[in-house]
Tab-separated table of C-alpha atoms in Angstrom:
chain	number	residue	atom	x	y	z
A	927	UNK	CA	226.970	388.349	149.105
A	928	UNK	CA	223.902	386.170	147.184
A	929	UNK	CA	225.316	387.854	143.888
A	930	UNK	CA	228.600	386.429	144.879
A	931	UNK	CA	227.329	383.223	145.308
A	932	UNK	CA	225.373	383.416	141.902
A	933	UNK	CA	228.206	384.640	140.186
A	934	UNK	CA	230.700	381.422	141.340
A	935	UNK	CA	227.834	378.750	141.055
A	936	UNK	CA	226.921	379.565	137.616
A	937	UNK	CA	230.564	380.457	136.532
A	938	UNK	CA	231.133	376.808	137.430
A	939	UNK	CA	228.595	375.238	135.770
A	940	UNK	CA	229.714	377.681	132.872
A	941	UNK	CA	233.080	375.907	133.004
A	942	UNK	CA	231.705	372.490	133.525
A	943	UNK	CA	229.645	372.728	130.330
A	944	UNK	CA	233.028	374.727	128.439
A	945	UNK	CA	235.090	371.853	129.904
A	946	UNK	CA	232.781	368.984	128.068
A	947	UNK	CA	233.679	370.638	124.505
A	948	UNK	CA	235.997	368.374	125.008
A	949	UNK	CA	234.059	365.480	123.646
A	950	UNK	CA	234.118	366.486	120.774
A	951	UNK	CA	237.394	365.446	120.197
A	952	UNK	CA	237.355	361.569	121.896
A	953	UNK	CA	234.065	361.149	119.446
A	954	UNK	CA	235.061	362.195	116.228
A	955	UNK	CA	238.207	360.058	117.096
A	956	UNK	CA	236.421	357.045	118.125
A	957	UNK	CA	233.796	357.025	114.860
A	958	UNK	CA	237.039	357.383	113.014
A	959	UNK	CA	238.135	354.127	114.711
A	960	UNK	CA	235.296	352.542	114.682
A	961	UNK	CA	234.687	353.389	111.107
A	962	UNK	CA	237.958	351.461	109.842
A	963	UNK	CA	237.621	348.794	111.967
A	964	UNK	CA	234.343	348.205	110.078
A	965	UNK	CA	236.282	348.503	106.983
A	966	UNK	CA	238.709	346.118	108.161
A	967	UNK	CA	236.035	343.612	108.820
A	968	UNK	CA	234.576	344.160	105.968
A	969	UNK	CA	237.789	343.081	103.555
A	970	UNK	CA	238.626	340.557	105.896
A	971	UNK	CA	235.511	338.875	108.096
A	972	UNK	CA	238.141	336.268	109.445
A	973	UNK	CA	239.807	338.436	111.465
A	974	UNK	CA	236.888	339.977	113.335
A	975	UNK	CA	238.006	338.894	116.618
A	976	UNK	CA	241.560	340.486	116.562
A	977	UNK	CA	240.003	343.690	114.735
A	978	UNK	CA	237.724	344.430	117.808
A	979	UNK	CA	239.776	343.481	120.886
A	980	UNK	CA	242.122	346.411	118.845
A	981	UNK	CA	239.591	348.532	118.241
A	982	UNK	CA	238.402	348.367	121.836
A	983	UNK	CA	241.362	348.925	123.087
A	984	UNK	CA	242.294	352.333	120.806
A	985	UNK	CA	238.783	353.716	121.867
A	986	UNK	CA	239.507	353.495	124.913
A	987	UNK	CA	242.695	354.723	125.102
A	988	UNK	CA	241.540	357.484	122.761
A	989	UNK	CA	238.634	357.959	124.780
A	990	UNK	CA	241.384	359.261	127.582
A	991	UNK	CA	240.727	363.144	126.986
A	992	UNK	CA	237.072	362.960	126.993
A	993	UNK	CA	237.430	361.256	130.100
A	994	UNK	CA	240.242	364.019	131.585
A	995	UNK	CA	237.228	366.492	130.538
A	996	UNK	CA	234.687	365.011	132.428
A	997	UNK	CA	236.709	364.711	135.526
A	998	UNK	CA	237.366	368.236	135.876
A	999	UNK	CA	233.586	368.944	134.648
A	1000	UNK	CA	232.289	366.799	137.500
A	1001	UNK	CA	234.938	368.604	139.894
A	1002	UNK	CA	233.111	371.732	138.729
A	1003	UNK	CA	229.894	370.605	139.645
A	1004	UNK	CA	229.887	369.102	142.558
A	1005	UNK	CA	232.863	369.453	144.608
A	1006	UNK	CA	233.779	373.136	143.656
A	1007	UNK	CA	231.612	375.237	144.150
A	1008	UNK	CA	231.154	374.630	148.114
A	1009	UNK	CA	234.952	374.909	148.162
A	1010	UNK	CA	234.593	378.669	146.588
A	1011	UNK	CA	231.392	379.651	148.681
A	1012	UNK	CA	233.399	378.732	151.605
A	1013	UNK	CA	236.402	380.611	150.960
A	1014	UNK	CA	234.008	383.832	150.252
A	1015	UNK	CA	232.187	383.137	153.197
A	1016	UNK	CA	235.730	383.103	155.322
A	1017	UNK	CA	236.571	386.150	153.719
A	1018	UNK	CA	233.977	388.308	153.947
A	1019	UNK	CA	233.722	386.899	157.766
A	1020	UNK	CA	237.162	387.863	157.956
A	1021	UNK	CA	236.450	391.684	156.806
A	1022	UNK	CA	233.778	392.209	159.645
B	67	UNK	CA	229.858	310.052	139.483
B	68	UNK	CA	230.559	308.653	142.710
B	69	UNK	CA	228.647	309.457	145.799
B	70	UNK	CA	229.996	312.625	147.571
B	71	UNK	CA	230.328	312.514	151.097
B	72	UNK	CA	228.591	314.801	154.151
B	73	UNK	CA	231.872	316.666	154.478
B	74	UNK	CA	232.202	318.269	151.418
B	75	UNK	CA	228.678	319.134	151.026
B	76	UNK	CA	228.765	320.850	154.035
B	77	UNK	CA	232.419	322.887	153.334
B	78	UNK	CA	230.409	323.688	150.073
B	79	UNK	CA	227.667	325.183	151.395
B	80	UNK	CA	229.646	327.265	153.828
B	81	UNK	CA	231.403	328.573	150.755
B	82	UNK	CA	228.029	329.317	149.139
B	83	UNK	CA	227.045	331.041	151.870
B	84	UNK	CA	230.268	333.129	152.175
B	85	UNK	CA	230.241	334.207	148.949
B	86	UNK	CA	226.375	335.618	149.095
B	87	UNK	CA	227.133	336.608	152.964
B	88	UNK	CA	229.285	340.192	152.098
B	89	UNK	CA	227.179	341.209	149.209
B	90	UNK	CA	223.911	340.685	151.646
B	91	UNK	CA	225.896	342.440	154.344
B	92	UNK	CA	226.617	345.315	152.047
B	93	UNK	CA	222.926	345.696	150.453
B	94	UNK	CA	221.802	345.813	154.441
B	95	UNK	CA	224.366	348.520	155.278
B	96	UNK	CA	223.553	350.513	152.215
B	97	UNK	CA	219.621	350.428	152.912
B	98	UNK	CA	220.077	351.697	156.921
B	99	UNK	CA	222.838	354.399	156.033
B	100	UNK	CA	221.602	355.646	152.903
B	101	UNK	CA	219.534	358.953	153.627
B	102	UNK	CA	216.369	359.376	151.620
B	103	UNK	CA	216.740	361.696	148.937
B	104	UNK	CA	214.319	363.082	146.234
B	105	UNK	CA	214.765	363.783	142.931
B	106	UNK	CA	218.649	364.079	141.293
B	107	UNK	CA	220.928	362.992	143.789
B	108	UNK	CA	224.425	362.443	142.655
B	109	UNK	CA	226.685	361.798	145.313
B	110	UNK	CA	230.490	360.682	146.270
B	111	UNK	CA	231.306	357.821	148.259
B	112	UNK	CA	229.378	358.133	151.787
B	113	UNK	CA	231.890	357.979	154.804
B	114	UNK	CA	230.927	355.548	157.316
B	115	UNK	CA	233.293	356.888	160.325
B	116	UNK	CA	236.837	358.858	160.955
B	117	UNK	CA	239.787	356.791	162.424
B	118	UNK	CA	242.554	359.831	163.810
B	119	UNK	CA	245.837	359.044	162.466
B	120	UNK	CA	248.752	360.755	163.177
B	121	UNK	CA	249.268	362.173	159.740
B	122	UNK	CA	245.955	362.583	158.494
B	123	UNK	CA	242.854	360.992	159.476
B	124	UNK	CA	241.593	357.466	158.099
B	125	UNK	CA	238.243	358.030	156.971
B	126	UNK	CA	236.670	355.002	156.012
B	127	UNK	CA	233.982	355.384	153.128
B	128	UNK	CA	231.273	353.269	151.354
B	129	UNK	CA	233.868	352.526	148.688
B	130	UNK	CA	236.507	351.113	150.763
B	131	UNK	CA	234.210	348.590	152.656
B	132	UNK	CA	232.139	347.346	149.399
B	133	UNK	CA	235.813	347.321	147.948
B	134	UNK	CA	236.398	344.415	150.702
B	135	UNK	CA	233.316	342.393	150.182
B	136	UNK	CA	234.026	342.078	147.174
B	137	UNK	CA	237.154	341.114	147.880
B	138	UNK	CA	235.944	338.590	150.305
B	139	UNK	CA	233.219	336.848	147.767
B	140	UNK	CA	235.873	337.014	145.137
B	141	UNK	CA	238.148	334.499	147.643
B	142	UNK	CA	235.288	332.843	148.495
B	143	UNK	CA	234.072	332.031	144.851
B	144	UNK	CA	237.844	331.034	144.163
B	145	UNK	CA	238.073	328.547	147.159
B	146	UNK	CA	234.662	326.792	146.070
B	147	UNK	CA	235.250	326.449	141.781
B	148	UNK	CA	238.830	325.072	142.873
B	149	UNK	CA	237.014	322.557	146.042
B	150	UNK	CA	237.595	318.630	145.215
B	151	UNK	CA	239.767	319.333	142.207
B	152	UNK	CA	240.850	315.977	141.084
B	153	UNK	CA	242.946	314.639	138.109
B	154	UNK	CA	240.354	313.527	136.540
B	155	UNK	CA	237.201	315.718	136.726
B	156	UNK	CA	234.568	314.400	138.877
B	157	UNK	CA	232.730	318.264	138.922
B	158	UNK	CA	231.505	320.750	136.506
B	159	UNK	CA	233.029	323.715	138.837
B	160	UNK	CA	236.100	322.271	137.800
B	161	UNK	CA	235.603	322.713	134.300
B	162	UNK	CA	234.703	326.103	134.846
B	163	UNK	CA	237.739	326.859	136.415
B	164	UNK	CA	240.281	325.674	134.086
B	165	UNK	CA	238.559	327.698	131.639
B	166	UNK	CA	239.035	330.853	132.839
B	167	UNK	CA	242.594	329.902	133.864
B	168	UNK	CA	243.516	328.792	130.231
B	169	UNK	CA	241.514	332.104	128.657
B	170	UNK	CA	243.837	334.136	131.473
B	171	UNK	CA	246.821	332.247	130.569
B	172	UNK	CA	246.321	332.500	126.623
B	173	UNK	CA	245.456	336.797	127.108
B	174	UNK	CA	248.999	336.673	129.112
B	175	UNK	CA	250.858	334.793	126.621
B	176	UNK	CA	249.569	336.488	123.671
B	177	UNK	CA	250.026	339.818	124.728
B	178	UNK	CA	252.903	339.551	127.407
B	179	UNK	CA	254.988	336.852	126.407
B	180	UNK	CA	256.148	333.698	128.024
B	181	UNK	CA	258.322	335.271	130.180
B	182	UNK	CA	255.714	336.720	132.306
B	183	UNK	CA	253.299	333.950	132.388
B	184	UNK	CA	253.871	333.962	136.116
B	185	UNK	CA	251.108	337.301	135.767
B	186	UNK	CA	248.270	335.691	134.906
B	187	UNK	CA	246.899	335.296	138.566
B	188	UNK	CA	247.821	339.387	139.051
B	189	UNK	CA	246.259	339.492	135.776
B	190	UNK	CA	243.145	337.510	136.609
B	191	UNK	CA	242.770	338.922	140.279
B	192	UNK	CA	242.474	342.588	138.736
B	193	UNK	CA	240.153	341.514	135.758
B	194	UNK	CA	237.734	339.605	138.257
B	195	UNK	CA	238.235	342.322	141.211
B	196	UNK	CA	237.413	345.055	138.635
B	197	UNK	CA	234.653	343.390	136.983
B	198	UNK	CA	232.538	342.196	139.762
B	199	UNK	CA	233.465	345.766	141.761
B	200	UNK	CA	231.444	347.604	138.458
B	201	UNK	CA	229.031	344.716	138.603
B	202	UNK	CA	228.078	345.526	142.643
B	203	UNK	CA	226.223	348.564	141.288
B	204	UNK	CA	223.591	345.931	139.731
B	205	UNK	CA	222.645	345.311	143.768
B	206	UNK	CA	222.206	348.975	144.101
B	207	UNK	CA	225.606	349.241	145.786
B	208	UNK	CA	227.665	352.240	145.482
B	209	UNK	CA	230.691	350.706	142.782
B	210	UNK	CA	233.978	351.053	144.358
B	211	UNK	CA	235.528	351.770	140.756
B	212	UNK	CA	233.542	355.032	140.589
B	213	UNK	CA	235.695	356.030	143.398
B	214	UNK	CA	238.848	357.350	142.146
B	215	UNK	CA	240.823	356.566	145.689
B	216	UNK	CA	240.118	352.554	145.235
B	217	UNK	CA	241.166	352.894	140.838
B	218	UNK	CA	244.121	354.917	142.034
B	219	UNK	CA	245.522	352.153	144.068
B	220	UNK	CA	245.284	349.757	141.752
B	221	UNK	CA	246.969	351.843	138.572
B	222	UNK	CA	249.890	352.512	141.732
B	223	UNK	CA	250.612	348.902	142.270
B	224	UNK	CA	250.706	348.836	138.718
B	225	UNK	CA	252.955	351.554	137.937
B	226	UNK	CA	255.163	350.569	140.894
B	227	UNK	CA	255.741	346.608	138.918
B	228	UNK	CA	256.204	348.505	135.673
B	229	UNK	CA	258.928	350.920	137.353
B	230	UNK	CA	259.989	347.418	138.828
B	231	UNK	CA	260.390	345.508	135.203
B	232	UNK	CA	262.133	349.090	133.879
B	233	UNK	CA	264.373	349.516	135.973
B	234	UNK	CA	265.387	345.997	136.079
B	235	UNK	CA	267.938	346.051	133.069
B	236	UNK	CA	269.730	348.543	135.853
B	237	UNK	CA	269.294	352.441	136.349
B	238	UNK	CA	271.666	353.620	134.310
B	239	UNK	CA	269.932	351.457	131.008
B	240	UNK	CA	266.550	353.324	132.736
B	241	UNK	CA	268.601	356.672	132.513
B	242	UNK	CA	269.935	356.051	128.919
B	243	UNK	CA	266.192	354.826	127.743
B	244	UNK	CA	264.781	358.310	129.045
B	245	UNK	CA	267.103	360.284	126.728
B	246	UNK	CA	265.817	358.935	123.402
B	247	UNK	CA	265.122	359.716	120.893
B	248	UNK	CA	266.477	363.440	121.755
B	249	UNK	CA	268.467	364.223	125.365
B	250	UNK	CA	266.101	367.624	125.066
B	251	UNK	CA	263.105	365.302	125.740
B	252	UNK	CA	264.027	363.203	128.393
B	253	UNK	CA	261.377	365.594	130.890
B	254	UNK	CA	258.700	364.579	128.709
B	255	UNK	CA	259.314	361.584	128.829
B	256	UNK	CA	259.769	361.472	132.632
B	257	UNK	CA	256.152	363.368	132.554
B	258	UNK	CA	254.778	360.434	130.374
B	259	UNK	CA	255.996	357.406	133.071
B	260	UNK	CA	253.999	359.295	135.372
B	261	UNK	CA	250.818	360.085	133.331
B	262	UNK	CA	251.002	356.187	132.713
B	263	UNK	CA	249.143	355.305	135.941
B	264	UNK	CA	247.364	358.933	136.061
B	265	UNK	CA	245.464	357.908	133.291
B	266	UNK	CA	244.658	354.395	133.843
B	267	UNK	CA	243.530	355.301	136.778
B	268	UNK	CA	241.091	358.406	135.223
B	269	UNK	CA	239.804	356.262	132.322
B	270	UNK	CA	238.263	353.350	134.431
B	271	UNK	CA	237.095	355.841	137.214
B	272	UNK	CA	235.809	358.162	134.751
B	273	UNK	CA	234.172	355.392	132.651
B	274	UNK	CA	232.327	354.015	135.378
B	275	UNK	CA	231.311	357.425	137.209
B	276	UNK	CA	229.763	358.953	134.008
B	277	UNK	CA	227.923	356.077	133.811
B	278	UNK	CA	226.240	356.127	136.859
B	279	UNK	CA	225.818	360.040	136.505
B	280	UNK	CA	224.100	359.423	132.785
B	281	UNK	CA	221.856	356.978	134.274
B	282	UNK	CA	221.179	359.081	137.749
B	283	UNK	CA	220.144	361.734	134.862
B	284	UNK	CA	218.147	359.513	132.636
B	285	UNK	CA	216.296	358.100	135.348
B	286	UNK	CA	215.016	361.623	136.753
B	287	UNK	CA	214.087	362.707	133.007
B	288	UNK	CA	212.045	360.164	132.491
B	289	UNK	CA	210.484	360.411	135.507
B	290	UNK	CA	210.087	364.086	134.171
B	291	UNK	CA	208.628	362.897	131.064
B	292	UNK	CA	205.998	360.605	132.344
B	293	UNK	CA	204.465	362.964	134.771
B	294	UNK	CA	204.470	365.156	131.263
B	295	UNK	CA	202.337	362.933	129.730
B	296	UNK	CA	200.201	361.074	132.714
B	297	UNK	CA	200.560	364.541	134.601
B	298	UNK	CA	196.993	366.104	133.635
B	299	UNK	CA	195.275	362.624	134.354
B	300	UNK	CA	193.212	362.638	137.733
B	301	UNK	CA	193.710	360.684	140.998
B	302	UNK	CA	197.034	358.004	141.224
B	303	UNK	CA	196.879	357.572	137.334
B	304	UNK	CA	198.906	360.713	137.534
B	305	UNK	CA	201.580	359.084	139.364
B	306	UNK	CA	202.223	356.572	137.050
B	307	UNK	CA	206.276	356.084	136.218
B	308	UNK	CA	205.204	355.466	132.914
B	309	UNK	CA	208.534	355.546	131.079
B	310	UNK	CA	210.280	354.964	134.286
B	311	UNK	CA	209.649	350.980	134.188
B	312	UNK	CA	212.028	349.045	131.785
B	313	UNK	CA	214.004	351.607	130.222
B	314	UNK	CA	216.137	352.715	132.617
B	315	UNK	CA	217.211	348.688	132.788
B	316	UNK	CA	217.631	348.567	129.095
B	317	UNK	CA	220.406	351.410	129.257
B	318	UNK	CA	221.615	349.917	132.325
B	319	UNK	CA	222.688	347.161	130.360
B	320	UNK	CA	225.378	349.275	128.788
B	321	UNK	CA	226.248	351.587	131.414
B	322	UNK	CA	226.828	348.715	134.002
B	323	UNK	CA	227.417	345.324	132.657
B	324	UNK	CA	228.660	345.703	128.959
B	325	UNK	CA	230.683	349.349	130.635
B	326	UNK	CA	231.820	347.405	133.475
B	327	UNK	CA	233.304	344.837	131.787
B	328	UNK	CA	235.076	346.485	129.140
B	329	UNK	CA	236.480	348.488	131.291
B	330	UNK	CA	237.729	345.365	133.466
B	331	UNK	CA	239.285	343.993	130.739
B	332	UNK	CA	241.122	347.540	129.202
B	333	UNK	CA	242.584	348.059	132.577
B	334	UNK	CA	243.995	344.079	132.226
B	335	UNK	CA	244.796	345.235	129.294
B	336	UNK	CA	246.874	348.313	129.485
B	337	UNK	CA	248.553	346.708	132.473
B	338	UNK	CA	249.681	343.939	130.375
B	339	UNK	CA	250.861	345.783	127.506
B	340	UNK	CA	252.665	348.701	129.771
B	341	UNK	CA	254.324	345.945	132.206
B	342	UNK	CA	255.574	344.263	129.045
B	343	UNK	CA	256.015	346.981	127.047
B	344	UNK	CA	258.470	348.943	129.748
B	345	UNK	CA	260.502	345.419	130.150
B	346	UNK	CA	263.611	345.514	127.500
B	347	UNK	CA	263.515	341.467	127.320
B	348	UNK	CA	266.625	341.331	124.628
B	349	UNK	CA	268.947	343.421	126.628
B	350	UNK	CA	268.026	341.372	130.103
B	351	UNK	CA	268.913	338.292	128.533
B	352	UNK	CA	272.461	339.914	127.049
B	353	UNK	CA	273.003	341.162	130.528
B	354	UNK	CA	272.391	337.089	131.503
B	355	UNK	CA	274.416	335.880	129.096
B	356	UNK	CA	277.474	338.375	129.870
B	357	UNK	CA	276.655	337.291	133.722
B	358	UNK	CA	276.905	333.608	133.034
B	359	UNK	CA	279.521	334.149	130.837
B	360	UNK	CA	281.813	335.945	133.057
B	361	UNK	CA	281.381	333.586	135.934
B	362	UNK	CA	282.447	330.617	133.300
């Protein structure tokens, strides 16, 4: 029964930290945004303000998946895991 | 300036007071409900009490009430920048508020059009309502934004005026605009409508929660870290936060105010540019024109 409980609390924080790979993704994006928008500023300093209400606006919209990723990380961590224990707990309640 | 009467004063301080009133009421509720709680704590919304409904239960949480006093300040602050407006301004609040209004109204035009410059109030309502909700965690508040329940009503109302402005050009235009570029994708597209509000909803949420989980995080490592290096020193020197005071407010900076804000003004944002964005303006007005035309 406590392996049980070992096994699903640290197969969920296994997933939780699996699940944030996903930042990788939303970051290398976002200094790839980031990156031209310096560019852009750089050839043209007169349009800094339009460059970086854009540029805002693409992280963040880029920044989407990260975000999906933590969602279901957080999920993993904290509201999870007393779902599972629960459901053992039922069950192996239910086989007595 | 002329001489301003008793009676104003006195509807002025009342809205003062109203405004502060909520946000005092909600920093007193959070101190007597909030159990005490060591180390890394990272919670969801507490619920206050359980009203039985007859489908499912009402429970009413931390994030729904500070989600109405802010609500409440936010009509309060409105009712006392737009008190004694005149023609010709007689009071600073007044300058104040045609400021924002004209920013609002410029955001609207620029990115909206002038067809929907009856938006910006929707548009200012969520920008202020979403700001100042991220901004409650300042008071130590629990931020009704990091509570996906109070985001996912607001990207709903959204998605139900952008449904609204598509669907407006008639179904069958709807139907037609579903099929393209390729009949074969029209379920995709259906699935992307309806990831529209999913995601709004997520980004802000999850923008908001992670901050408050980096700086739960922070907080209790540097805590960590101090006792590290104060740890082996005798009596109360030992107890010294040592890295604990400052930095934590220096990040907080980010996570909360700069965070909050952007976030604020990407969710005015994306509900600008998706409300507009879904309306076909050029085939409404041929529909108009055909109307008109007809009835000639």
């Amino acid at each position: 029964m406590e392996l049980a409980i070992g096994i699903i609390l640290g197969c969920c924080a296994l997933g939780a930290g699996i699940a944030m790979v996903a930042g990788i993704g939303p970051g290398i994006g976002e200094g790839n945004a980031v990156a031209k928008a310096c560019e852009a500023i750089g050839r043209q300093p007169e349009s800094k303000g339009a460059v970086t209400t854009t540029m805002l606006m693409g992280c963040a919209v880029a920044e989407t998946t990260g975000l999906y990723a933590l969602v279901i990380a957080i999920l993993l961590l904290f509201v999870a895991p007393k779902i599972l224990v629960n459901i053992l707990v039922d069950a192996v309640n239910a086989l007595k | 300036m002329k001489k301003v009467d008793k009676k104003f004063k006195i509807i002025d301080t009342i809205y003062i007071v109203m405004m502060i009133l909520p946000l005092a009421f909600g920093i007193v509720l959070n101190v007597l409900t909030k159990p005490h709680s060591e180390g890394i704590n990272v919670t969801g919304a507490r619920i206050f009490f359980t009203i039985p409904m007859p489908i499912q239960d009402w429970v009413v949480t931390e994030a729904q009430v500070n989600s109405l006093l802010v609500t409440v300040t936010i009509l309060f602050i409105c009712l006392y920048l737009t008190h004694g407006l005149k023609e010709r301004i007689e009071l600073k609040r007044q300058h104040l508020a045609e400021l924002a209004v004209q920013k609002v109204e410029g955001l609207v035009l620029e990115n909206m059009g002038e067809y929907f410059l009856g938006f910006t109030p929707f548009i200012m309502g969520i920008l202020v309502l979403s700001a100042l909700s991220s901004l409650t965690s300042l008071l130590g508040l629990f931020p009704p934004t990091s509570d996906i329940n109070i985001v996912g009503g607001w990207a709903a109302l959204v998605f139900f005026i952008i449904m609204y402005y598509k669907f407006k050009c008639g179904p069958l235009y709807y139907l037609k605009g579903l099929a393209e570029p390729v009949a074969f994708l029209a379920p995709i597209n259906l699935i992307s409508e309806f990831s529209t509000p999913v995601s709004m909803a997520f980004r802000h949420y999850g923008n908001v929660l992670s901050g408050t989980v980096i700086s739960v995080l922070l907080s209790a490592a540097f805590g960590g870290l101090s006792s590290l290096v104060l740890g082996w020193l005798p009596g109360f020197l030992a107890d010294i936060p040592l890295f604990q005071v400052g930095i934590p407010a220096v990040l907080s900076l980010y996570f909360d105010i700069f965070s909050g804000c952007l976030q604020a003004f990407i969710f005015a944002m994306l509900t600008m540019m998706n409300i507009s964005g879904g309306f076909a303006i050029d085939e409404y007005e041929r529909r108009k024109q055909k109307k008109l035309s007809q009835k000639v």
